[in-house]
XYZ file of C-alpha atoms in Angstrom:
717
model
C 0.025 -0.029 0.080
C 1.222 3.586 -0.718
C 0.847 4.831 2.852
C 3.027 1.863 3.982
C 5.598 2.729 1.330
C 5.786 6.326 2.531
C 6.068 5.126 6.169
C 8.901 2.840 5.216
C 10.649 5.703 3.437
C 10.228 8.042 6.339
C 11.739 5.472 8.705
C 14.735 5.138 6.375
C 15.196 8.929 6.266
C 14.955 9.208 10.120
C 17.523 6.351 10.576
C 19.887 8.151 8.144
C 19.607 11.285 10.214
C 20.089 9.389 13.469
C 22.845 6.982 12.632
C 24.585 8.240 9.434
C 24.408 11.958 9.547
C 27.765 12.392 7.989
C 26.502 10.570 4.735
C 23.772 13.184 4.223
C 25.309 16.451 5.414
C 25.592 17.759 1.815
C 21.797 17.294 1.293
C 20.480 17.837 4.806
C 18.027 20.494 3.781
C 16.516 18.202 1.159
C 16.162 15.304 3.671
C 14.630 17.611 6.304
C 12.144 18.675 3.664
C 11.183 15.128 2.814
C 10.703 14.358 6.502
C 8.521 17.411 6.813
C 6.453 16.857 3.698
C 5.962 13.140 3.438
C 3.638 12.754 6.482
C 1.162 15.127 4.985
C 1.120 12.976 1.844
C 0.756 9.773 3.836
C -2.181 11.219 5.762
C -4.027 12.052 2.476
C -3.576 8.524 1.289
C -4.689 7.029 4.596
C -7.808 9.274 4.494
C -8.717 8.327 0.914
C -8.178 4.603 1.772
C -10.276 4.661 4.899
C -13.218 6.439 3.295
C -12.983 4.663 -0.041
C -12.792 8.116 -1.753
C -13.716 8.296 -5.487
C -12.812 11.865 -5.857
C -11.050 12.132 -9.282
C -8.494 14.830 -7.987
C -7.728 12.773 -4.838
C -7.333 9.687 -6.877
C -4.949 11.273 -9.316
C -2.916 12.754 -6.455
C -2.590 9.302 -4.738
C -1.326 7.834 -8.004
C 1.286 10.495 -8.435
C 2.303 10.228 -4.653
C 2.735 6.430 -5.036
C 4.987 6.851 -8.091
C 6.881 9.735 -6.533
C 7.431 7.620 -3.249
C 9.371 5.025 -5.226
C 11.339 7.696 -7.153
C 12.289 9.298 -3.861
C 13.283 5.884 -2.353
C 15.489 5.279 -5.277
C 17.142 8.657 -5.049
C 17.847 8.305 -1.329
C 19.100 4.766 -1.591
C 21.323 5.490 -4.523
C 22.750 8.694 -2.805
C 23.588 6.642 0.284
C 25.267 3.862 -1.716
C 27.472 6.376 -3.615
C 28.475 8.253 -0.342
C 29.208 5.075 1.480
C 31.219 3.252 -1.286
C 33.056 6.253 -2.774
C 34.492 6.098 -6.273
C 33.082 2.648 -7.108
C 29.667 3.832 -6.220
C 30.052 6.878 -8.413
C 30.902 4.718 -11.379
C 27.971 2.438 -10.846
C 25.613 5.458 -10.457
C 26.907 7.064 -13.759
C 26.462 3.743 -15.592
C 22.908 3.432 -14.466
C 21.661 7.151 -14.610
C 23.914 8.630 -17.239
C 24.972 12.310 -16.746
C 22.857 13.083 -13.682
C 24.838 13.021 -10.396
C 23.377 11.546 -7.169
C 23.157 14.831 -5.444
C 21.116 16.525 -8.197
C 18.858 13.520 -8.533
C 17.942 13.763 -4.752
C 17.360 17.472 -4.916
C 15.147 17.141 -7.965
C 12.931 14.517 -6.194
C 12.687 16.559 -2.920
C 11.422 19.534 -4.923
C 8.734 17.325 -6.619
C 7.598 16.132 -3.162
C 7.386 19.720 -2.018
C 5.282 20.551 -5.066
C 2.691 17.907 -4.393
C 2.614 18.955 -0.675
C 1.673 22.456 -1.805
C -1.118 21.095 -4.046
C -2.468 19.135 -0.970
C -2.359 22.265 1.100
C -4.440 24.227 -1.592
C -6.976 21.280 -1.649
C -7.423 21.498 2.121
C -8.243 25.147 1.714
C -10.927 24.442 -0.916
C -14.402 24.473 0.794
C -15.891 21.997 -1.721
C -13.072 19.453 -1.077
C -13.457 19.721 2.662
C -17.259 19.182 2.270
C -16.852 15.965 0.195
C -14.366 14.623 2.712
C -16.814 15.218 5.544
C -19.558 13.509 3.485
C -17.407 10.318 3.398
C -17.688 10.097 7.190
C -20.572 8.860 9.230
C -22.823 11.458 11.140
C -20.752 11.021 14.418
C -17.703 12.151 12.413
C -16.038 8.779 12.633
C -14.207 7.176 9.704
C -15.193 3.580 9.539
C -12.126 1.350 9.006
C -12.523 -0.862 5.909
C -11.963 -4.580 6.471
C -9.621 -6.488 4.270
C -11.467 -8.011 1.290
C -10.809 -11.739 1.441
C -11.413 -12.148 -2.277
C -8.807 -9.493 -3.164
C -6.386 -9.969 -0.246
C -3.920 -12.808 -0.621
C -4.639 -15.319 2.140
C -1.961 -17.834 1.258
C -1.086 -20.293 3.853
C -4.205 -19.732 5.943
C -6.268 -22.712 4.964
C -5.215 -24.970 7.822
C -5.305 -22.038 10.326
C -8.870 -21.180 9.114
C -10.120 -24.653 9.763
C -8.469 -24.864 13.167
C -9.998 -21.556 14.295
C -13.358 -22.447 13.010
C -13.367 -25.732 14.812
C -12.434 -23.956 18.067
C -15.041 -21.276 17.508
C -17.777 -23.851 16.894
C -16.742 -26.414 19.533
C -19.370 -27.750 21.916
C -18.422 -25.582 24.848
C -21.084 -23.413 26.307
C -18.989 -20.961 28.345
C -17.960 -17.631 26.715
C -14.425 -18.120 25.282
C -11.704 -15.701 24.012
C -9.786 -17.238 21.098
C -6.752 -15.086 20.134
C -4.598 -14.750 16.998
C -1.163 -13.360 17.737
C 1.862 -12.503 15.595
C 4.219 -9.850 14.462
C 2.829 -6.903 12.412
C 2.154 -7.752 8.840
C 1.772 -11.539 9.229
C -1.992 -11.303 8.441
C -3.803 -11.498 11.744
C -6.636 -9.323 10.579
C -6.791 -10.992 7.262
C -7.067 -14.432 8.848
C -9.685 -13.219 11.269
C -11.705 -11.771 8.420
C -11.383 -15.028 6.522
C -12.839 -16.887 9.356
C -15.435 -14.258 10.076
C -16.789 -14.439 6.478
C -16.844 -18.286 6.390
C -20.409 -19.746 5.893
C -19.757 -22.198 8.700
C -19.324 -19.280 11.130
C -22.242 -17.200 9.920
C -24.442 -20.332 10.248
C -23.266 -20.984 13.821
C -23.734 -17.474 15.326
C -26.945 -15.365 15.419
C -25.077 -12.138 15.884
C -21.719 -11.143 14.386
C -19.782 -7.881 14.921
C -16.336 -6.464 14.263
C -14.575 -3.738 16.289
C -11.101 -2.257 15.598
C -9.273 -1.171 18.701
C -5.707 -0.122 17.768
C -3.862 2.523 19.788
C -6.302 5.331 19.082
C -9.676 3.938 19.980
C -12.433 5.352 22.191
C -14.726 3.046 24.067
C -17.796 4.952 22.885
C -16.976 4.362 19.212
C -16.323 0.661 19.772
C -19.750 0.233 21.555
C -21.460 2.148 18.776
C -19.761 -0.059 16.125
C -21.183 -3.139 17.662
C -24.791 -1.651 17.675
C -24.346 -0.163 14.181
C -23.561 -3.611 12.741
C -26.999 -4.776 13.804
C -28.816 -1.613 12.873
C -29.435 -0.872 16.571
C -28.179 2.731 16.714
C -30.904 5.341 17.592
C -30.710 9.114 17.714
C -31.099 8.948 21.477
C -27.696 7.067 21.798
C -25.777 10.157 20.781
C -26.429 11.597 24.230
C -25.769 8.321 26.134
C -22.870 7.955 28.466
C -20.630 4.894 28.150
C -22.350 3.021 31.021
C -25.751 3.304 29.183
C -24.095 2.169 25.895
C -22.650 -0.932 27.598
C -26.174 -1.858 28.822
C -27.511 -1.380 25.210
C -24.741 -3.691 23.893
C -25.218 -6.348 26.493
C -28.978 -6.287 25.683
C -28.220 -6.564 21.935
C -25.897 -9.629 22.599
C -28.649 -11.762 24.044
C -28.340 -14.515 21.390
C -25.283 -16.560 20.502
C -22.689 -14.165 19.248
C -19.241 -13.769 17.733
C -17.350 -10.510 18.221
C -13.965 -9.926 16.473
C -11.944 -7.441 18.599
C -9.121 -6.595 16.292
C -5.688 -5.205 17.088
C -5.667 -4.982 20.870
C -2.375 -3.530 22.041
C -2.477 -3.653 25.859
C -4.082 -5.558 28.628
C -5.888 -2.416 29.829
C -7.491 -2.027 26.482
C -9.174 -5.397 26.865
C -10.256 -4.627 30.365
C -11.797 -1.443 29.234
C -14.210 -3.170 26.839
C -14.797 -6.774 28.004
C -17.607 -5.875 30.384
C -19.743 -5.353 27.329
C -19.615 -8.963 26.389
C -22.150 -11.102 28.538
C -21.677 -14.798 29.271
C -25.009 -16.387 28.562
C -23.438 -19.877 28.437
C -24.770 -20.423 24.980
C -21.448 -20.882 23.106
C -20.680 -17.260 22.374
C -17.185 -16.356 21.290
C -14.622 -13.526 21.129
C -11.994 -13.789 18.335
C -9.140 -11.276 19.375
C -6.071 -10.302 17.390
C -2.965 -8.873 18.971
C 0.762 -8.499 18.373
C 1.305 -9.023 22.026
C 1.025 -12.534 23.503
C 0.577 -11.306 27.072
C -2.617 -9.581 25.946
C -4.012 -12.849 24.656
C -3.135 -14.742 27.799
C -4.634 -11.961 29.955
C -7.901 -12.024 27.995
C -8.307 -15.830 28.443
C -5.534 -17.582 30.458
C -6.775 -21.104 29.719
C -7.124 -20.541 25.948
C -4.040 -21.240 23.889
C -3.423 -18.347 21.374
C -3.105 -19.245 17.670
C 0.416 -18.069 16.754
C 1.066 -16.896 13.238
C 4.431 -17.476 11.748
C 6.180 -16.258 8.510
C 5.152 -17.958 5.276
C 7.163 -21.015 4.228
C 9.244 -20.789 1.098
C 6.573 -22.550 -1.085
C 3.852 -20.273 0.361
C 5.957 -17.192 -0.331
C 6.403 -18.276 -3.932
C 2.750 -18.944 -4.343
C 1.816 -15.426 -3.009
C 4.294 -13.895 -5.417
C 2.702 -15.822 -8.245
C -0.786 -14.660 -7.324
C 0.353 -11.079 -7.170
C 1.925 -11.317 -10.486
C -1.441 -12.501 -12.055
C -3.203 -9.614 -10.327
C -0.740 -6.929 -11.377
C 0.018 -8.246 -14.756
C -0.610 -4.887 -16.283
C 1.774 -3.184 -13.856
C 5.022 -2.191 -15.587
C 6.991 -2.820 -12.448
C 5.958 -6.454 -12.480
C 6.951 -9.236 -14.919
C 7.641 -12.935 -15.062
C 9.912 -15.044 -17.166
C 10.542 -18.735 -16.799
C 11.806 -19.406 -13.224
C 11.943 -15.749 -12.301
C 9.104 -13.412 -10.980
C 9.468 -9.768 -10.271
C 6.762 -7.722 -8.472
C 6.831 -4.535 -6.409
C 10.626 -4.471 -6.154
C 10.831 -8.160 -5.122
C 12.582 -10.779 -7.322
C 11.767 -14.395 -6.721
C 13.776 -17.168 -8.545
C 12.848 -20.810 -8.234
C 14.666 -22.615 -11.185
C 17.343 -21.900 -13.753
C 19.213 -20.161 -10.937
C 22.807 -20.677 -12.218
C 21.970 -19.585 -15.828
C 20.215 -16.509 -14.480
C 23.125 -15.432 -12.071
C 25.686 -16.096 -14.786
C 23.982 -13.753 -17.065
C 24.959 -10.950 -14.647
C 21.401 -9.389 -14.544
C 20.765 -5.773 -13.503
C 18.397 -5.015 -10.729
C 18.339 -1.286 -9.875
C 14.834 -1.154 -8.499
C 14.848 -4.591 -6.851
C 14.933 -4.496 -3.049
C 14.313 -8.173 -2.323
C 16.156 -10.961 -3.984
C 14.613 -14.254 -2.971
C 15.750 -17.751 -4.082
C 13.261 -20.627 -3.409
C 14.977 -23.370 -5.498
C 13.782 -26.834 -4.371
C 17.268 -28.344 -4.603
C 20.692 -26.961 -3.685
C 22.428 -24.891 -6.375
C 26.172 -24.981 -6.356
C 27.439 -21.586 -7.524
C 30.721 -21.205 -9.478
C 33.326 -19.131 -7.596
C 33.497 -16.444 -10.285
C 29.723 -15.872 -10.047
C 29.453 -15.422 -6.278
C 29.613 -11.563 -6.495
C 27.416 -10.975 -9.481
C 24.129 -10.338 -7.653
C 25.619 -8.007 -4.964
C 27.571 -6.068 -7.510
C 24.429 -5.348 -9.691
C 21.743 -5.202 -7.112
C 23.217 -2.562 -4.917
C 19.917 -1.365 -3.387
C 18.976 -4.697 -1.868
C 17.397 -4.843 1.593
C 16.532 -8.450 1.635
C 18.930 -11.059 0.230
C 17.636 -14.684 0.714
C 19.858 -17.182 -1.132
C 19.969 -20.207 1.280
C 19.436 -22.747 -1.491
C 22.529 -21.432 -3.278
C 25.779 -22.835 -2.018
C 28.817 -20.563 -2.459
C 32.314 -21.959 -2.665
C 33.581 -18.899 -0.528
C 32.209 -16.307 1.703
C 30.297 -13.776 -0.512
C 32.330 -10.783 0.669
C 30.555 -8.580 -1.971
C 27.590 -8.303 0.434
C 29.735 -5.914 2.637
C 28.854 -3.179 0.164
C 25.046 -3.563 0.381
C 24.757 -0.850 2.896
C 20.815 -1.090 2.822
C 20.678 -4.712 3.753
C 18.263 -5.560 6.709
C 18.065 -9.257 6.142
C 20.514 -11.708 4.489
C 20.506 -15.559 4.392
C 23.179 -17.616 2.600
C 25.073 -20.855 2.700
C 28.368 -22.140 1.569
C 31.874 -23.563 2.427
C 33.369 -21.097 4.830
C 34.185 -20.847 8.441
C 34.342 -17.114 9.235
C 32.097 -14.152 9.190
C 34.497 -11.280 8.530
C 34.725 -8.103 10.601
C 33.566 -5.963 7.609
C 29.947 -7.231 8.125
C 29.897 -4.897 11.130
C 29.714 -2.023 8.651
C 26.166 -2.919 7.531
C 24.471 -0.426 9.765
C 20.953 -1.452 8.692
C 21.379 -5.159 9.112
C 18.892 -6.754 11.503
C 18.949 -10.486 10.530
C 21.895 -12.676 9.528
C 21.263 -16.362 8.722
C 24.358 -18.493 7.810
C 24.674 -22.146 7.026
C 28.120 -23.510 6.451
C 28.871 -26.850 4.789
C 32.498 -26.890 5.964
C 33.621 -30.196 7.386
C 36.703 -28.817 9.014
C 35.154 -27.177 12.083
C 32.110 -27.469 14.350
C 31.984 -23.708 14.828
C 31.770 -20.456 12.811
C 34.119 -17.733 13.795
C 32.323 -14.434 14.157
C 34.813 -11.564 13.625
C 32.011 -9.039 13.170
C 31.339 -6.939 16.143
C 27.627 -7.511 16.427
C 27.330 -5.535 19.656
C 28.249 -2.385 17.813
C 25.503 -2.932 15.180
C 22.702 -0.687 16.425
C 20.016 -2.383 14.336
C 21.126 -6.011 14.622
C 18.634 -8.347 16.113
C 18.937 -12.022 14.965
C 21.917 -14.222 14.282
C 21.047 -17.732 13.083
C 23.738 -20.276 12.390
C 23.734 -24.018 11.819
C 26.955 -24.369 13.810
C 27.988 -22.758 17.026
C 29.075 -19.230 16.706
C 32.414 -18.367 18.440
C 32.208 -14.883 19.679
C 35.441 -13.194 20.848
C 35.989 -11.306 24.172
C 37.858 -8.820 22.246
C 34.703 -8.006 20.241
C 32.970 -6.577 23.281
C 33.957 -3.797 25.684
C 34.618 -4.744 29.205
C 31.289 -4.853 31.033
C 32.665 -2.631 33.777
C 33.338 0.075 31.191
C 29.685 -0.006 29.910
C 26.968 2.367 31.110
C 23.366 1.654 30.450
C 23.231 3.806 27.406
C 26.024 1.872 25.708
C 24.433 -1.530 26.212
C 23.069 -3.346 23.172
C 19.343 -3.217 23.310
C 18.489 -4.569 19.889
C 19.953 -8.016 19.854
C 17.255 -10.634 20.491
C 18.356 -13.954 18.950
C 21.539 -15.963 19.052
C 20.504 -19.408 17.994
C 23.745 -21.136 18.611
C 26.957 -19.910 20.271
C 29.729 -21.786 21.967
C 29.983 -22.202 25.696
C 33.331 -20.210 25.635
C 31.292 -17.263 24.170
C 29.074 -17.056 27.377
C 31.385 -14.449 29.089
C 30.296 -11.744 31.419
C 31.728 -9.132 28.996
C 29.471 -10.379 26.186
C 26.219 -11.523 27.686
C 26.337 -8.705 30.197
C 25.703 -6.294 27.242
C 22.954 -8.185 25.645
C 20.276 -7.150 27.986
C 17.377 -7.652 25.576
C 18.194 -11.077 24.262
C 15.126 -13.415 24.076
C 16.412 -16.541 22.463
C 19.716 -18.141 23.105
C 21.185 -21.547 22.181
C 24.540 -22.893 23.494
C 26.225 -25.896 21.750
C 29.620 -27.395 22.603
C 31.276 -29.001 25.678
C 28.824 -27.763 28.353
C 30.943 -28.960 31.219
C 33.182 -25.900 30.670
C 30.176 -23.796 31.833
C 31.167 -24.833 35.399
C 34.560 -24.442 37.081
C 36.034 -24.402 40.512
C 34.710 -21.335 42.329
C 33.086 -19.923 39.206
C 30.154 -20.531 36.749
C 29.372 -19.117 33.487
C 25.659 -20.025 34.383
C 25.842 -16.846 36.537
C 26.021 -14.741 33.282
C 22.714 -16.202 32.149
C 20.943 -14.914 35.329
C 21.313 -11.343 34.057
C 19.304 -12.104 30.809
C 16.119 -10.690 32.224
C 14.236 -10.927 28.931
C 15.388 -14.376 27.850
C 12.371 -16.686 27.347
C 13.995 -19.422 25.109
C 17.143 -21.337 26.025
C 18.736 -24.349 24.493
C 21.723 -26.357 26.043
C 23.110 -28.798 23.609
C 26.099 -30.883 24.704
C 28.514 -31.558 21.863
C 32.008 -33.005 22.454
C 32.665 -34.276 18.884
C 34.694 -36.282 17.954
C 34.348 -37.659 21.550
C 30.958 -38.968 22.692
C 28.829 -36.428 24.466
C 28.986 -38.396 27.743
C 32.677 -37.326 27.906
C 31.547 -33.667 28.727
C 28.250 -34.401 30.385
C 26.961 -31.985 32.996
C 27.488 -33.090 36.582
C 24.486 -31.184 37.722
C 22.319 -28.079 37.229
C 22.676 -24.777 38.901
C 20.019 -23.814 41.454
C 16.717 -22.553 39.923
C 17.463 -18.933 40.765
C 20.676 -19.121 38.525
C 18.452 -19.578 35.460
C 17.060 -16.502 33.597
C 14.019 -15.446 35.757
C 11.480 -15.155 32.739
C 12.509 -18.449 30.977
C 9.538 -20.121 29.310
C 10.977 -22.636 26.962
C 13.962 -24.867 27.700
C 15.685 -27.584 25.621
C 18.386 -29.980 26.825
C 20.167 -32.531 24.722
C 23.013 -35.086 25.326
C 23.518 -33.666 28.914
C 23.358 -37.087 30.624
C 21.916 -35.702 33.844
C 20.446 -37.822 36.574
C 16.696 -37.573 36.947
C 17.226 -36.403 40.581
C 18.060 -32.992 39.088
C 14.641 -32.583 37.499
C 13.322 -30.901 40.708
C 15.546 -27.813 39.711
C 13.596 -27.390 36.394
C 10.283 -27.894 38.167
C 10.943 -24.837 40.286
C 11.480 -22.618 37.385
C 8.461 -20.184 37.883
C 7.538 -19.367 34.250
C 8.526 -22.640 32.417
C 5.902 -23.633 29.887
C 7.808 -25.916 27.427
C 10.404 -28.445 28.334
C 12.174 -30.625 25.693
C 14.502 -33.377 26.838
C 16.328 -34.790 23.832
C 18.894 -37.612 23.233
C 19.707 -38.607 26.691
C 19.245 -35.228 28.371
C 18.442 -37.280 31.502
C 19.469 -40.836 32.104
C 18.428 -43.495 34.753
C 15.692 -45.964 35.143
C 13.483 -43.947 37.489
C 11.923 -40.528 37.760
C 9.733 -39.831 40.630
C 8.348 -36.305 40.965
C 8.405 -34.461 44.230
C 5.606 -32.173 45.476
C 5.600 -28.758 43.968
C 7.055 -27.567 40.667
C 5.963 -27.461 36.959
C 2.973 -25.212 37.741
C 2.902 -23.575 34.461
C 4.334 -26.337 32.269
C 2.162 -26.793 29.080
C 4.328 -29.058 26.928
C 6.732 -31.870 27.863
C 8.785 -33.765 25.204
C 11.175 -36.651 26.116
C 13.254 -38.189 23.279
C 15.575 -41.212 23.464
C 16.052 -42.176 27.106
C 16.543 -45.338 29.158
C 13.799 -44.283 31.480
C 11.721 -47.224 32.814
C 9.654 -45.937 35.703
C 7.848 -42.531 35.692
C 5.883 -41.691 38.727
C 3.871 -38.503 38.947
C 0.495 -37.118 40.080
C -1.980 -34.797 38.369
C -0.988 -31.924 40.744
C 2.572 -32.070 39.527
C 1.346 -30.852 36.050
C -1.718 -28.745 36.573
C -1.388 -26.804 33.340
C 0.016 -29.657 31.120
C -1.555 -29.723 27.590
C 0.888 -31.784 25.342
C 3.047 -34.847 25.941
C 5.445 -36.133 23.332
C 7.418 -39.299 23.895
C 9.895 -40.544 21.186
C 12.260 -43.535 21.327
C 11.433 -44.233 24.944
C 11.462 -47.935 24.359
C 12.025 -48.960 27.965
C 9.279 -46.748 29.553
C 6.723 -48.948 31.161
C 3.766 -46.399 31.257
C 2.633 -42.972 31.353
C 1.594 -42.143 34.897
C -2.168 -43.045 35.066
C -2.978 -40.150 37.309
C -2.407 -37.754 34.414
C -5.818 -38.671 33.268
C -6.954 -36.186 35.861
C -5.194 -33.359 34.349
C -8.112 -31.291 32.813
C -5.875 -29.178 30.525
C -4.460 -32.286 28.776
C -5.155 -32.137 24.825
C -2.599 -34.373 23.083
C -0.395 -37.441 23.743
C 1.935 -38.379 20.973
C 4.061 -41.562 21.116
C 6.760 -42.504 18.543
C 8.546 -45.852 18.790
C 7.772 -46.577 22.492
C 6.885 -49.708 24.243
C 3.730 -51.444 23.824
C 2.823 -51.032 27.413
C 3.387 -47.230 27.214
C 1.004 -47.068 24.213
C -1.577 -49.002 26.132
C -1.303 -46.555 29.128
C -1.895 -43.586 26.724
C -5.155 -45.242 25.514
C -6.251 -45.895 29.046
C -5.753 -42.203 30.002
C -7.937 -41.202 27.051
C -10.644 -43.694 28.139
C -10.476 -42.587 31.746
C -11.025 -38.948 30.693
C -13.878 -39.947 28.462
C -15.588 -41.544 31.350
C -15.145 -38.637 33.642
C -15.839 -34.821 33.580
C -12.238 -34.140 32.894
C -12.492 -34.923 29.223
C -11.573 -32.005 26.982
C -11.125 -33.665 23.556
C -7.887 -35.395 24.340
C -6.207 -36.797 21.123
C -3.781 -39.733 21.342
C -1.382 -40.304 18.338
C 0.665 -43.431 18.308
C 3.276 -44.576 15.875
C 3.425 -47.328 14.705
C -0.314 -47.562 15.235
C -0.297 -51.345 15.991
C 1.666 -50.759 19.303
């Protein structure tokens, strides 16, 4: 959408001013002018979109603004590349644009933007234009937010999610339930909710349906009136009613079985402000809530598992691009050739990869280069740099299916990169990557057989935008990379880094982890016994990670067996990060007696014990602990006897047992866990499979049954 493009451009400009002022000092007036004028153009587009304006002048302006936004983006990005890369950048710019220099191009665009801004100002002073704008609003002066059109919006990858949500909405449960859809902005929460909302199975099930849009700028009064307006219940008398009276009107209107979509809830207090309008008549009514914040969903209904949206898979992304190409076939910025699709500055290639790259294609306007080849493509050494050299304005560079024979050092000049994913035969990430000031996500897969680690020379703590480092081997971070923690004040701490999927135990120093105060996901792979020493412990450094919610401890002593570096024990529970929710242990060879420590972790919801994480024939739980645990997985263990009571797992929803061939049975008392939803067994003993079936039978015969599903492989166990 055009307003989103303008918003994106504004963010880029503001980041340039904040982080790279020296690059734009010669055009500071022009950049300031763009930052001043663009919000007004963005507001015009938003207004015309919200009201569905058909005004000829407005539609013409919107088209011009859209085209000019892309032109301004090109000018700014090209200018930055030239200033950052020097003489090489100037030669590239001259080859692409001919005689016009990068400074003149930017100034020319800024002048065009200012000209359109002046036209908008004149329109706003025209009484007839103002009158037509007001006519597009309802009598109360509110602009109704238009819902996404399921027929026009691309709902790729939502079929399974739609079915799941409809099943939950129409389940035979009489109590009022809140079912939430959560996920990052842009993943399609509202689109999915609307697809569910418009499904015939839903409209048939509920007598009353309504949709309210909360956002950050709602008023309770408007939300209440929106519900009543949906059922043509608004009267002139309601314009003078206070909020309390409107709540009573809404509760009276919602007397039959209803479904209300509460879209885009930002904070817990927003839900608390409106939920009193939704009566519980115990007739199967439902609330479908969308939010980017999981705590909001949990607060709205603690016992209802939120539906979490994730990014599209590679095939789904390709399908989405293909759909858009069909829709925008007449758009000059979109085209498709065999194996290659380009739309809205995104290039997707899925076959003929080597041939395409060897042709050394030019991609001036392309901002995303995505390779979704089904099979690995081995790139020739001389072709590795072709794409970075010709696609200098890339922000997204996803080439994981392409294996490079060397590190693609040419990406060091792609100063606009925010996301890069690649693979190949290399063992080092060079220090020059630190110069990519916009980089947020780095995904690296190495095929090298000479080492179990990747040497990270880049100073990721100095990269102000950097958030996620994903590596298929353990990343070796050097103490010389980080400043000494004693020399750091709060302002100099890295507050952007959120993910380190795999680092070595040697990297878990106080100087490094002490500066990553906002990290949320951490994996540690290597000889875990070195985390502990006489009189010291690197576990103490984990305690300071106050925002960490996911932790993996993977013991790897290759070429020695993992038992050679097994953990002798676990630190006390208060040495773990205080907000830890998900924990994975693998090859740690701990005694089951140490499980009591994990049971005391106050916020632990998911526990995965893989490949002899714990060993021994007996596990007997003690009182207390595991109060919030929702999912338990145990893979490959010599466990024989497991003794537990329902009160040990009061919140447990999912049990997965894999290769637990000696386990005699699942504790029968777990049949009394009312929250239990699934038990999955893979290659276990026949007696363990029998015990799972008995648990389901016991639940079916009691009031505790909540649709428990038991999945056993092979099925004849």
